[in-house]
Backbone as ProteinMPNN parsed JSONL, in Angstrom:
{"seq_chain_A": "MRLRGGFGRAGTLAGVLAFALALAACSGQVGQPKEYELGAAAAVTPGGVEDFAANAGDVVYFAGDSTALSPAAQATLRKQVRWLNGHPGYRVTVEGHADEWGTRQHNLTLGAQRAIAVETFLKQNGLRVDRVHTVSYGKERLVADCTALSCRSQNRRAQTVLSASPPRADPRALPHALPDGAL", "coords_chain_A": {"N_chain_A": [[1.011, -1.263, -0.114], [0.29, 2.15, -0.706], [1.027, 5.214, 0.259], [-0.199, 8.616, -0.085], [1.004, 11.558, -0.614], [3.621, 11.981, 0.382], [4.233, 11.09, 3.115], [4.879, 8.607, 3.038], [6.265, 5.614, 4.258], [7.95, 6.018, 7.169], [5.744, 8.038, 7.307], [3.286, 6.637, 8.645], [4.468, 6.243, 11.006], [5.727, 7.193, 12.486], [3.177, 8.339, 13.553], [2.064, 5.588, 14.396], [3.478, 5.301, 16.591], [2.676, 7.399, 18.026], [0.08, 7.025, 18.914], [1.34, 4.83, 20.743], [2.387, 5.971, 22.148], [0.635, 7.517, 23.401], [-1.328, 5.975, 24.469], [-0.109, 5.009, 26.81], [0.188, 6.45, 28.237], [-1.341, 7.137, 30.041], [-1.76, 4.828, 31.088], [0.33, 3.345, 31.595], [0.296, 4.009, 34.651], [-1.063, 2.977, 36.086], [-0.697, 0.713, 37.691], [0.175, -1.515, 40.245], [1.957, -0.262, 43.224], [5.579, -1.763, 44.043], [5.454, -3.172, 46.025], [2.976, -4.301, 46.467], [3.082, -6.351, 44.271], [2.823, -9.551, 42.894], [5.24, -11.537, 44.405], [5.681, -10.528, 46.375], [4.815, -10.399, 48.466], [5.792, -11.629, 51.044], [6.995, -9.286, 52.298], [5.992, -7.546, 53.46], [4.755, -6.032, 56.084], [3.328, -7.827, 59.066], [0.359, -6.291, 60.541], [1.232, -3.045, 59.89], [1.657, -0.574, 57.907], [1.597, -1.451, 54.776], [0.137, -4.437, 55.234], [-2.35, -2.997, 55.684], [-3.403, -2.176, 53.608], [-2.372, -4.192, 52.027], [-4.427, -6.485, 52.88], [-6.65, -5.077, 54.16], [-7.438, -3.088, 52.605], [-7.198, 0.44, 51.169], [-8.385, 2.28, 49.97], [-11.292, 3.576, 48.254], [-13.537, 4.114, 45.906], [-15.471, 5.992, 44.038], [-18.358, 7.632, 41.473], [-18.603, 9.465, 39.14], [-20.023, 12.273, 39.585], [-20.193, 12.206, 42.546], [-21.058, 10.931, 46.271], [-21.864, 9.212, 47.088], [-21.471, 5.667, 48.583], [-20.869, 2.765, 47.119], [-21.769, -0.905, 47.35], [-19.367, -1.795, 46.666], [-17.759, -0.427, 47.992], [-18.381, -0.075, 50.443], [-17.927, -2.662, 51.579], [-14.895, -3.343, 51.753], [-14.514, -0.777, 53.797], [-16.018, -1.758, 56.09], [-14.226, -4.228, 56.229], [-11.966, -2.426, 56.854], [-13.502, -1.43, 58.973], [-13.039, -3.656, 60.702], [-9.808, -3.908, 60.687], [-9.085, -1.951, 61.591], [-10.236, -1.929, 64.253], [-8.648, -4.403, 65.073], [-5.892, -3.154, 65.636], [-5.467, -0.714, 68.151], [-3.222, 1.041, 67.837], [-3.552, 2.781, 65.807], [-4.127, 5.639, 64.223], [-6.52, 7.163, 62.24], [-6.48, 9.304, 58.691], [-8.777, 9.926, 56.431], [-8.372, 11.033, 53.337], [-10.75, 12.857, 50.696], [-10.38, 12.735, 48.008], [-11.094, 14.399, 44.071], [-11.587, 14.117, 40.617], [-9.57, 15.58, 37.8], [-12.094, 17.221, 36.283], [-14.167, 19.797, 36.741], [-14.565, 22.824, 38.96], [-12.081, 24.847, 41.241], [-12.758, 24.642, 43.691], [-15.56, 23.536, 44.048], [-13.955, 21.119, 43.769], [-13.068, 20.97, 45.808], [-14.771, 20.932, 47.537], [-16.56, 18.592, 47.481], [-14.144, 16.454, 47.267], [-14.066, 16.44, 50.385], [-16.74, 16.159, 51.116], [-16.714, 13.68, 50.117], [-14.759, 12.614, 51.647], [-16.451, 12.671, 54.714], [-18.499, 11.346, 54.149], [-16.627, 8.524, 54.436], [-15.809, 8.617, 56.789], [-18.004, 8.748, 58.77], [-19.328, 6.292, 57.806], [-17.331, 4.64, 58.686], [-17.667, 5.261, 61.463], [-19.485, 4.733, 62.324], [-20.162, 1.411, 61.752], [-18.392, 1.341, 64.191], [-15.505, 1.892, 64.697], [-13.605, 4.144, 66.508], [-14.109, 7.056, 67.533], [-12.375, 8.815, 67.86], [-10.526, 8.51, 66.859], [-9.964, 9.123, 63.633], [-9.822, 11.575, 61.589], [-10.208, 14.164, 58.892], [-9.778, 14.887, 55.51], [-9.743, 17.159, 52.897], [-8.532, 16.993, 49.175], [-9.502, 17.817, 47.034], [-8.994, 18.076, 43.817], [-6.324, 18.565, 44.002], [-4.002, 15.885, 44.334], [-3.756, 14.558, 42.396], [-3.705, 11.11, 41.046], [-3.532, 9.367, 38.355], [-3.644, 11.788, 35.323], [-4.961, 12.074, 32.893], [-6.796, 12.56, 30.646], [-8.421, 10.742, 29.923], [-11.503, 8.532, 30.294], [-10.972, 5.958, 32.298], [-8.583, 6.609, 33.637], [-10.116, 9.377, 34.991], [-11.782, 8.061, 36.874], [-9.81, 6.579, 38.678], [-9.461, 8.633, 40.014], [-11.481, 9.351, 41.847], [-11.599, 9.484, 45.092], [-12.027, 7.804, 47.917], [-9.166, 8.001, 50.624], [-7.106, 6.249, 52.615], [-5.164, 6.817, 55.783], [-2.975, 5.586, 57.3], [-1.519, 6.805, 60.38], [0.342, 6.734, 63.614], [-0.824, 6.011, 66.362], [-0.576, 8.607, 69.155], [0.662, 8.007, 72.02], [-1.977, 7.237, 74.947], [-2.445, 9.726, 77.339], [-2.727, 8.93, 81.367], [-5.47, 9.777, 82.715], [-5.604, 9.995, 85.446], [-3.108, 9.524, 86.528], [-0.522, 11.836, 88.243], [1.814, 14.211, 86.949], [6.05, 13.803, 87.288], [7.776, 15.61, 87.866], [6.78, 18.779, 89.566], [6.848, 22.165, 87.773], [8.068, 25.033, 89.6], [5.76, 26.867, 91.34], [3.471, 25.697, 90.288], [0.931, 24.791, 90.935]], "CA_chain_A": [[-0.072, 0.303, -0.246], [1.663, 3.524, -1.157], [0.217, 6.947, 1.087], [0.093, 10.147, -0.01], [1.179, 13.098, 0.192], [4.957, 12.265, 0.547], [4.564, 10.824, 3.932], [5.123, 7.424, 3.46], [6.3, 5.168, 6.17], [8.283, 7.183, 8.105], [4.796, 9.142, 8.439], [3.028, 5.869, 9.136], [5.353, 5.004, 11.86], [5.369, 8.069, 13.273], [1.448, 8.088, 13.744], [1.829, 4.397, 15.108], [4.368, 5.437, 17.37], [2.626, 8.728, 18.979], [-1.088, 7.214, 19.677], [1.368, 4.313, 21.781], [2.9, 6.682, 23.586], [-0.45, 8.776, 24.15], [-2.257, 5.044, 25.442], [0.56, 4.342, 27.565], [0.572, 7.828, 29.252], [-2.798, 6.608, 30.566], [-2.001, 2.883, 30.925], [1.609, 3.313, 32.918], [0.247, 4.993, 35.466], [-2.34, 2.708, 36.798], [0.201, 0.213, 37.989], [0.409, -0.769, 41.542], [3.148, -0.212, 43.412], [5.908, -3.02, 43.708], [4.917, -3.901, 47.457], [1.722, -5.08, 46.21], [3.776, -7.276, 43.519], [2.865, -10.961, 43.053], [5.527, -12.195, 44.963], [6.644, -9.55, 47.178], [4.073, -10.41, 49.589], [6.443, -11.788, 52.105], [7.422, -8.065, 52.571], [4.396, -7.225, 53.866], [5.094, -6.374, 58.697], [1.85, -8.087, 60.147], [0.739, -4.942, 61.72], [1.747, -2.344, 59.165], [0.417, 0.106, 56.817], [1.22, -2.425, 53.727], [-1.278, -4.957, 55.538], [-3.895, -2.773, 56.054], [-3.623, -1.857, 52.375], [-3.175, -5.579, 50.648], [-5.577, -7.074, 53.633], [-8.432, -4.882, 54.661], [-7.367, -1.942, 50.999], [-7.221, 1.516, 51.897], [-9.265, 2.967, 48.816], [-12.699, 3.533, 47.708], [-13.827, 4.957, 44.468], [-16.702, 6.892, 43.528], [-18.905, 7.371, 40.381], [-18.346, 10.298, 38.924], [-20.219, 13.786, 40.653], [-20.843, 11.025, 43.712], [-20.742, 11.105, 47.442], [-22.871, 7.453, 47.843], [-20.19, 4.979, 48.893], [-21.341, 1.726, 46.603], [-21.797, -2.007, 47.504], [-18.416, -2.123, 47.339], [-16.565, 0.175, 49.335], [-18.825, -0.476, 51.907], [-17.153, -4.192, 51.688], [-13.673, -2.045, 51.77], [-14.812, 0.195, 54.163], [-15.666, -3.276, 56.848], [-12.468, -4.21, 56.53], [-10.542, -1.273, 57.773], [-13.117, -1.016, 60.641], [-11.598, -4.626, 61.727], [-8.362, -4.156, 60.973], [-8.451, -1.35, 62.619], [-10.234, -2.481, 65.589], [-8.148, -5.354, 65.826], [-4.607, -2.242, 65.484], [-5.423, -0.282, 67.713], [-1.737, 1.764, 67.746], [-3.316, 3.44, 64.646], [-5.307, 6.98, 63.72], [-6.759, 7.611, 60.188], [-6.864, 10.228, 58.176], [-9.842, 10.126, 55.332], [-8.47, 11.724, 52.283], [-11.325, 13.051, 50.274], [-10.224, 13.584, 46.473], [-11.853, 14.666, 43.148], [-10.723, 14.049, 39.31], [-9.61, 16.99, 37.199], [-13.504, 17.896, 35.685], [-14.9, 21.223, 37.69], [-13.487, 23.839, 40.106], [-11.072, 23.957, 42.634], [-13.68, 24.73, 44.692], [-16.397, 21.985, 43.838], [-13.641, 19.181, 43.715], [-12.396, 20.962, 47.157], [-16.249, 20.783, 48.399], [-16.804, 16.927, 46.619], [-13.495, 15.37, 48.354], [-14.608, 16.81, 51.663], [-18.105, 15.393, 50.996], [-16.833, 12.094, 49.982], [-14.268, 12.596, 52.873], [-17.124, 12.607, 55.519], [-19.115, 9.759, 53.803], [-16.627, 7.151, 54.502], [-15.505, 8.811, 57.834], [-19.189, 8.54, 58.907], [-19.46, 5.029, 57.801], [-16.358, 3.955, 59.945], [-17.692, 5.403, 63.074], [-21.703, 3.734, 62.702], [-19.796, 0.504, 62.316], [-18.072, 0.42, 64.944], [-14.115, 2.551, 64.685], [-13.882, 5.423, 67.361], [-14.751, 8.611, 67.059], [-11.402, 10.176, 68.139], [-9.185, 8.293, 66.175], [-10.969, 9.66, 62.191], [-10.298, 12.611, 61.102], [-10.681, 14.542, 57.876], [-8.741, 16.423, 54.827], [-9.852, 17.358, 51.177], [-7.243, 17.072, 48.471], [-10.229, 17.9, 45.79], [-7.786, 17.966, 42.443], [-4.696, 18.539, 43.629], [-3.467, 14.76, 44.386], [-4.186, 12.533, 41.361], [-3.48, 9.794, 41.024], [-3.588, 9.297, 36.962], [-3.275, 12.791, 34.744], [-5.519, 11.811, 31.958], [-8.252, 13.011, 30.325], [-9.22, 9.053, 29.112], [-12.451, 7.772, 31.514], [-10.197, 4.887, 33.417], [-7.757, 7.428, 34.802], [-10.401, 10.492, 35.975], [-12.519, 7.78, 37.474], [-9.044, 6.632, 40.038], [-8.966, 10.395, 41.396], [-12.678, 9.926, 42.743], [-11.777, 8.033, 46.0], [-10.658, 8.355, 49.053], [-7.447, 6.356, 50.498], [-7.362, 6.117, 54.571], [-3.636, 6.645, 55.248], [-2.625, 5.824, 59.043], [-0.377, 7.403, 60.847], [0.062, 5.609, 65.268], [-1.35, 6.606, 67.419], [0.581, 9.538, 70.184], [0.373, 7.148, 74.09], [-2.822, 7.987, 75.587], [-2.31, 9.709, 78.805], [-3.728, 8.667, 81.896], [-5.7, 11.384, 82.933], [-5.714, 10.366, 86.81], [-1.359, 9.985, 86.65], [0.11, 13.025, 88.289], [3.173, 14.605, 86.631], [6.411, 13.302, 87.959], [7.839, 16.708, 89.422], [6.317, 19.581, 88.661], [7.336, 23.736, 87.793], [7.772, 25.839, 90.679], [4.243, 27.808, 91.101], [2.494, 25.029, 89.254], [-0.105, 24.817, 91.774]], "C_chain_A": [[0.891, 0.897, -0.016], [0.672, 4.58, -0.6], [0.817, 7.831, -0.09], [0.111, 10.509, 0.438], [2.369, 13.409, 0.69], [5.292, 11.761, 1.657], [5.137, 9.295, 4.277], [5.275, 6.328, 4.83], [6.719, 5.383, 7.056], [6.387, 7.8, 8.739], [3.939, 8.116, 9.175], [3.31, 5.406, 10.791], [5.537, 5.935, 12.947], [4.133, 7.803, 14.345], [1.65, 6.873, 14.594], [2.193, 4.751, 16.562], [3.695, 6.716, 18.184], [1.067, 7.934, 19.89], [-0.021, 5.64, 20.592], [1.594, 4.729, 22.902], [1.342, 7.297, 24.441], [-1.184, 6.716, 24.611], [-1.166, 5.28, 26.496], [1.061, 5.46, 28.305], [-0.886, 7.81, 30.135], [-2.489, 5.06, 31.659], [-0.761, 2.592, 32.138], [1.483, 4.404, 33.859], [-0.529, 4.236, 36.862], [-1.743, 0.928, 37.471], [-0.075, 0.143, 39.334], [2.069, -1.259, 42.154], [3.962, -1.687, 43.841], [6.456, -3.423, 44.967], [4.296, -4.587, 47.473], [1.764, -5.723, 44.937], [3.449, -8.089, 43.581], [4.534, -11.51, 43.624], [6.619, -11.497, 45.671], [5.486, -9.717, 48.906], [4.699, -10.569, 51.498], [7.809, -10.678, 52.694], [6.508, -7.828, 53.629], [4.821, -7.73, 55.728], [3.509, -6.792, 58.633], [1.421, -6.557, 60.969], [0.418, -4.015, 60.758], [0.613, -1.47, 58.572], [0.073, -0.449, 55.709], [0.289, -3.353, 54.491], [-1.964, -4.685, 55.168], [-4.605, -2.969, 54.565], [-4.011, -3.586, 51.297], [-4.437, -5.912, 51.921], [-7.382, -6.521, 54.042], [-8.761, -3.804, 53.12], [-7.837, -0.309, 51.989], [-7.729, 2.685, 50.363], [-10.308, 2.794, 48.512], [-12.54, 4.074, 46.491], [-15.482, 4.878, 44.304], [-17.656, 7.48, 42.106], [-19.121, 8.815, 40.232], [-18.935, 11.805, 39.737], [-20.814, 13.348, 42.206], [-20.284, 11.121, 45.001], [-21.439, 9.376, 47.945], [-21.732, 5.864, 47.506], [-21.016, 3.519, 48.393], [-21.149, 0.103, 47.286], [-20.23, -2.621, 47.692], [-17.213, -1.8, 48.264], [-17.216, -0.237, 50.333], [-18.256, -1.839, 52.408], [-15.625, -4.115, 51.82], [-13.774, -1.573, 53.113], [-14.95, -1.017, 55.884], [-14.451, -4.025, 57.286], [-11.833, -3.606, 56.937], [-11.47, -1.389, 58.526], [-12.284, -2.12, 61.017], [-11.236, -4.207, 61.327], [-8.19, -3.112, 61.683], [-8.485, -1.073, 63.979], [-9.338, -3.282, 66.706], [-5.913, -4.351, 65.639], [-5.383, -1.566, 66.279], [-4.727, 1.178, 68.433], [-2.288, 2.65, 66.557], [-4.577, 4.707, 64.924], [-5.332, 6.653, 62.218], [-6.582, 8.515, 59.93], [-7.858, 10.557, 57.156], [-8.913, 10.975, 54.076], [-9.527, 11.86, 51.092], [-10.179, 13.816, 48.464], [-11.313, 13.711, 45.099], [-11.173, 14.324, 41.452], [-10.427, 15.744, 39.143], [-11.139, 17.705, 36.928], [-13.759, 19.456, 36.638], [-13.824, 22.59, 38.233], [-13.195, 23.37, 40.765], [-11.967, 23.775, 43.691], [-15.182, 23.81, 44.515], [-15.687, 21.231, 44.686], [-13.236, 19.595, 45.253], [-13.557, 20.57, 47.682], [-16.322, 18.989, 48.696], [-15.493, 16.038, 47.367], [-14.095, 15.611, 49.765], [-15.442, 16.306, 51.67], [-17.92, 13.688, 51.286], [-15.671, 12.166, 51.494], [-15.064, 11.665, 54.314], [-17.746, 11.119, 55.48], [-18.291, 8.901, 54.163], [-15.836, 7.693, 55.554], [-17.474, 8.326, 59.304], [-19.406, 7.033, 59.632], [-18.414, 4.179, 58.742], [-17.255, 4.128, 60.92], [-18.869, 4.202, 62.814], [-20.776, 2.049, 61.781], [-18.51, 0.319, 62.997], [-16.098, 1.643, 65.199], [-14.354, 3.907, 65.883], [-13.686, 6.216, 67.367], [-13.379, 8.457, 66.908], [-10.17, 9.415, 67.337], [-9.517, 8.186, 64.537], [-10.809, 10.503, 62.636], [-9.886, 12.66, 59.311], [-10.01, 15.388, 56.929], [-9.425, 16.037, 53.799], [-8.466, 17.485, 50.258], [-8.189, 17.914, 47.292], [-9.377, 17.589, 44.269], [-6.846, 17.911, 42.763], [-3.985, 17.489, 43.372], [-3.902, 13.847, 43.296], [-3.099, 12.22, 41.38], [-2.313, 9.593, 39.7], [-4.042, 10.966, 37.172], [-3.547, 12.477, 32.854], [-6.255, 12.029, 31.159], [-8.829, 12.023, 29.743], [-10.349, 8.666, 30.695], [-11.759, 6.709, 32.518], [-9.305, 6.169, 34.303], [-8.353, 8.673, 35.72], [-11.379, 9.738, 36.921], [-11.188, 7.255, 38.386], [-8.485, 7.578, 40.752], [-10.124, 10.033, 41.797], [-12.5, 8.899, 43.556], [-11.277, 9.022, 46.605], [-10.21, 7.274, 49.494], [-7.761, 6.527, 52.523], [-6.09, 5.398, 55.2], [-3.56, 6.629, 56.604], [-1.639, 6.504, 59.576], [-0.542, 6.909, 63.117], [0.257, 6.477, 65.765], [-0.46, 7.601, 68.596], [0.131, 8.348, 71.673], [-0.653, 8.017, 74.564], [-2.342, 8.308, 77.775], [-3.034, 9.597, 79.783], [-4.241, 9.77, 82.88], [-5.841, 11.743, 84.721], [-4.141, 10.323, 87.422], [-1.635, 11.475, 87.18], [2.127, 13.539, 87.491], [4.759, 14.377, 87.458], [7.498, 14.102, 88.328], [6.953, 18.086, 88.305], [6.617, 21.216, 89.335], [7.081, 24.424, 89.274], [6.645, 27.107, 90.259], [3.795, 27.108, 90.49], [1.383, 24.846, 89.656], [-0.814, 25.985, 92.493]], "O_chain_A": [[1.952, 0.627, 0.547], [-0.449, 4.7, -1.095], [1.859, 7.77, -0.742], [-0.3, 10.514, 1.598], [2.613, 14.47, 1.265], [6.513, 11.702, 1.805], [5.643, 8.887, 5.322], [4.682, 6.257, 5.907], [6.097, 5.061, 8.068], [5.933, 7.93, 9.876], [3.695, 8.434, 10.339], [2.706, 4.619, 11.521], [5.52, 5.604, 14.133], [4.115, 7.294, 15.466], [1.363, 7.125, 15.764], [1.452, 4.57, 17.529], [4.38, 7.035, 19.156], [0.865, 8.114, 21.091], [-0.855, 5.139, 21.346], [1.341, 4.374, 24.054], [1.1, 7.436, 25.64], [-1.579, 6.912, 25.76], [-1.653, 6.074, 27.3], [2.138, 5.473, 28.902], [-1.208, 8.754, 30.855], [-3.019, 4.586, 32.664], [-0.834, 1.921, 33.168], [2.197, 5.402, 33.958], [-0.611, 4.593, 38.037], [-2.602, 0.062, 37.635], [-0.475, 1.149, 39.919], [2.911, -2.084, 41.799], [3.272, -2.695, 43.991], [7.581, -3.899, 45.12], [4.442, -5.594, 48.165], [0.698, -5.786, 44.324], [3.445, -8.242, 44.802], [5.002, -12.095, 42.647], [7.839, -11.658, 45.676], [5.574, -9.2, 50.02], [4.36, -10.051, 52.562], [8.91, -10.911, 53.194], [6.756, -8.171, 54.785], [5.032, -8.778, 56.337], [2.639, -6.057, 58.168], [2.099, -5.942, 61.792], [-0.798, -3.973, 60.57], [-0.616, -1.503, 58.627], [-1.074, -0.37, 55.269], [-0.817, -2.839, 54.327], [-2.62, -5.359, 54.374], [-5.665, -3.516, 54.26], [-4.893, -4.001, 50.545], [-5.513, -5.385, 51.641], [-8.501, -7.022, 54.152], [-9.873, -3.693, 52.605], [-8.497, -0.106, 53.008], [-7.204, 3.756, 50.058], [-10.556, 1.593, 48.404], [-11.453, 4.471, 46.07], [-16.331, 3.995, 44.423], [-16.724, 8.152, 41.663], [-19.765, 9.414, 41.093], [-18.141, 12.365, 40.492], [-21.647, 13.976, 42.86], [-19.082, 11.378, 45.061], [-21.36, 8.73, 48.99], [-21.425, 5.298, 46.457], [-21.816, 3.081, 49.22], [-20.055, 0.029, 47.846], [-19.87, -3.512, 48.462], [-16.313, -2.373, 48.878], [-16.59, -0.828, 51.213], [-18.154, -2.05, 53.617], [-15.157, -5.228, 52.063], [-12.885, -2.093, 53.787], [-14.014, -1.014, 56.684], [-13.938, -4.29, 58.373], [-10.879, -4.09, 57.546], [-10.875, -1.59, 59.585], [-11.164, -1.972, 61.506], [-12.036, -3.344, 60.968], [-7.237, -3.102, 62.463], [-7.693, -0.497, 64.725], [-9.165, -3.233, 67.924], [-4.904, -5.051, 65.556], [-6.437, -1.386, 65.668], [-5.245, 2.025, 69.16], [-1.411, 3.426, 66.176], [-5.591, 4.646, 65.618], [-4.568, 6.143, 61.398], [-6.386, 9.188, 60.941], [-7.809, 11.764, 56.921], [-9.145, 12.137, 54.412], [-9.345, 10.961, 50.271], [-9.62, 14.861, 48.131], [-12.361, 13.069, 45.175], [-9.943, 14.382, 41.428], [-10.764, 16.713, 39.824], [-11.29, 18.817, 37.434], [-12.701, 19.788, 37.173], [-12.726, 23.032, 37.895], [-13.413, 22.238, 41.196], [-11.913, 22.84, 44.489], [-15.654, 23.643, 45.64], [-16.047, 20.744, 45.758], [-13.057, 18.645, 46.014], [-13.39, 19.651, 48.484], [-16.183, 18.36, 49.745], [-15.782, 15.02, 47.995], [-14.704, 14.633, 50.198], [-15.269, 15.441, 52.529], [-18.453, 12.865, 52.03], [-16.124, 11.548, 52.458], [-14.686, 10.613, 54.83], [-17.645, 10.161, 56.247], [-18.977, 7.914, 54.431], [-14.717, 7.209, 55.382], [-17.61, 7.72, 60.367], [-19.548, 6.611, 60.78], [-18.741, 3.195, 59.406], [-17.745, 3.084, 61.35], [-18.894, 3.021, 63.162], [-21.471, 1.921, 60.773], [-17.667, -0.515, 62.668], [-15.939, 1.976, 66.374], [-15.429, 4.507, 65.904], [-12.497, 6.334, 67.073], [-13.019, 7.962, 65.84], [-9.015, 9.838, 67.304], [-9.318, 7.058, 64.086], [-11.231, 10.777, 63.759], [-9.462, 11.735, 58.618], [-9.636, 16.505, 57.286], [-9.757, 14.866, 53.617], [-7.461, 18.05, 50.69], [-7.542, 18.707, 46.607], [-9.42, 16.412, 43.908], [-6.074, 17.248, 42.069], [-3.237, 17.58, 42.399], [-4.297, 12.683, 43.356], [-1.979, 12.682, 41.596], [-1.082, 9.606, 39.708], [-4.49, 11.502, 38.186], [-2.758, 12.588, 31.916], [-6.421, 10.885, 30.738], [-9.78, 12.272, 29.003], [-9.947, 8.581, 31.855], [-12.18, 6.76, 33.673], [-9.504, 6.475, 35.478], [-7.777, 9.103, 36.72], [-11.908, 10.435, 37.787], [-11.567, 7.679, 39.478], [-7.601, 7.622, 41.609], [-10.087, 10.688, 42.839], [-12.874, 7.751, 43.32], [-10.684, 10.089, 46.445], [-10.454, 6.104, 49.199], [-8.677, 6.931, 53.239], [-5.834, 4.195, 55.259], [-4.036, 7.588, 57.212], [-0.739, 6.743, 58.772], [-1.64, 6.866, 63.671], [1.053, 7.415, 65.783], [0.587, 7.022, 68.885], [-1.049, 8.202, 71.992], [-0.503, 9.236, 74.656], [-2.116, 7.642, 78.785], [-4.167, 10.036, 79.592], [-3.56, 10.462, 83.637], [-6.036, 12.822, 85.28], [-3.846, 10.877, 88.481], [-2.562, 12.194, 86.807], [3.246, 13.075, 87.712], [4.663, 14.921, 88.558], [8.309, 13.569, 89.086], [6.688, 18.254, 87.115], [6.653, 21.578, 90.511], [6.04, 24.316, 89.922], [6.641, 27.921, 89.335], [3.36, 27.762, 89.543], [0.55, 24.688, 88.764], [-1.769, 25.764, 93.237]]}, "name": "protein", "num_of_chains": 1, "seq": "MRLRGGFGRAGTLAGVLAFALALAACSGQVGQPKEYELGAAAAVTPGGVEDFAANAGDVVYFAGDSTALSPAAQATLRKQVRWLNGHPGYRVTVEGHADEWGTRQHNLTLGAQRAIAVETFLKQNGLRVDRVHTVSYGKERLVADCTALSCRSQNRRAQTVLSASPPRADPRALPHALPDGAL"}
């Protein structure tokens, strides 16, 4: 087959290459981090952050402009509650995210509403109130940055991030030494 216009084989090859690069831009960002790949399970420390992500799941996804928790999201959040109740040394921050469509303010609000929906579900299903707080990043922390629907759907999420709880002070305990004039 002979192409007209003088582009020939080089033009066809350039077009195919451009198309392949465009596909790779979206698909290259969806892979799992190395610690979650097959064969790396032995590296997960029981009771650690990786254990939480691997066994409970640390992300739930939302449809379009929605804050409704799907049945799959609810199942993940129930696993989170069970895991967290078994590991009381952690507090959680629920990060709300949105895709890049819409205004910055709209996406910050949507991210906050998603984080609150997750927080509410966790608390209603048995997680202590003082262990959870929320933050919204809106469209500021995209995990996939392309216009394909598959990329945008990865950004419509709430992520549960663990942090070690500070040791609880016993309110009945007295300090070892009081500064002068403290009483």
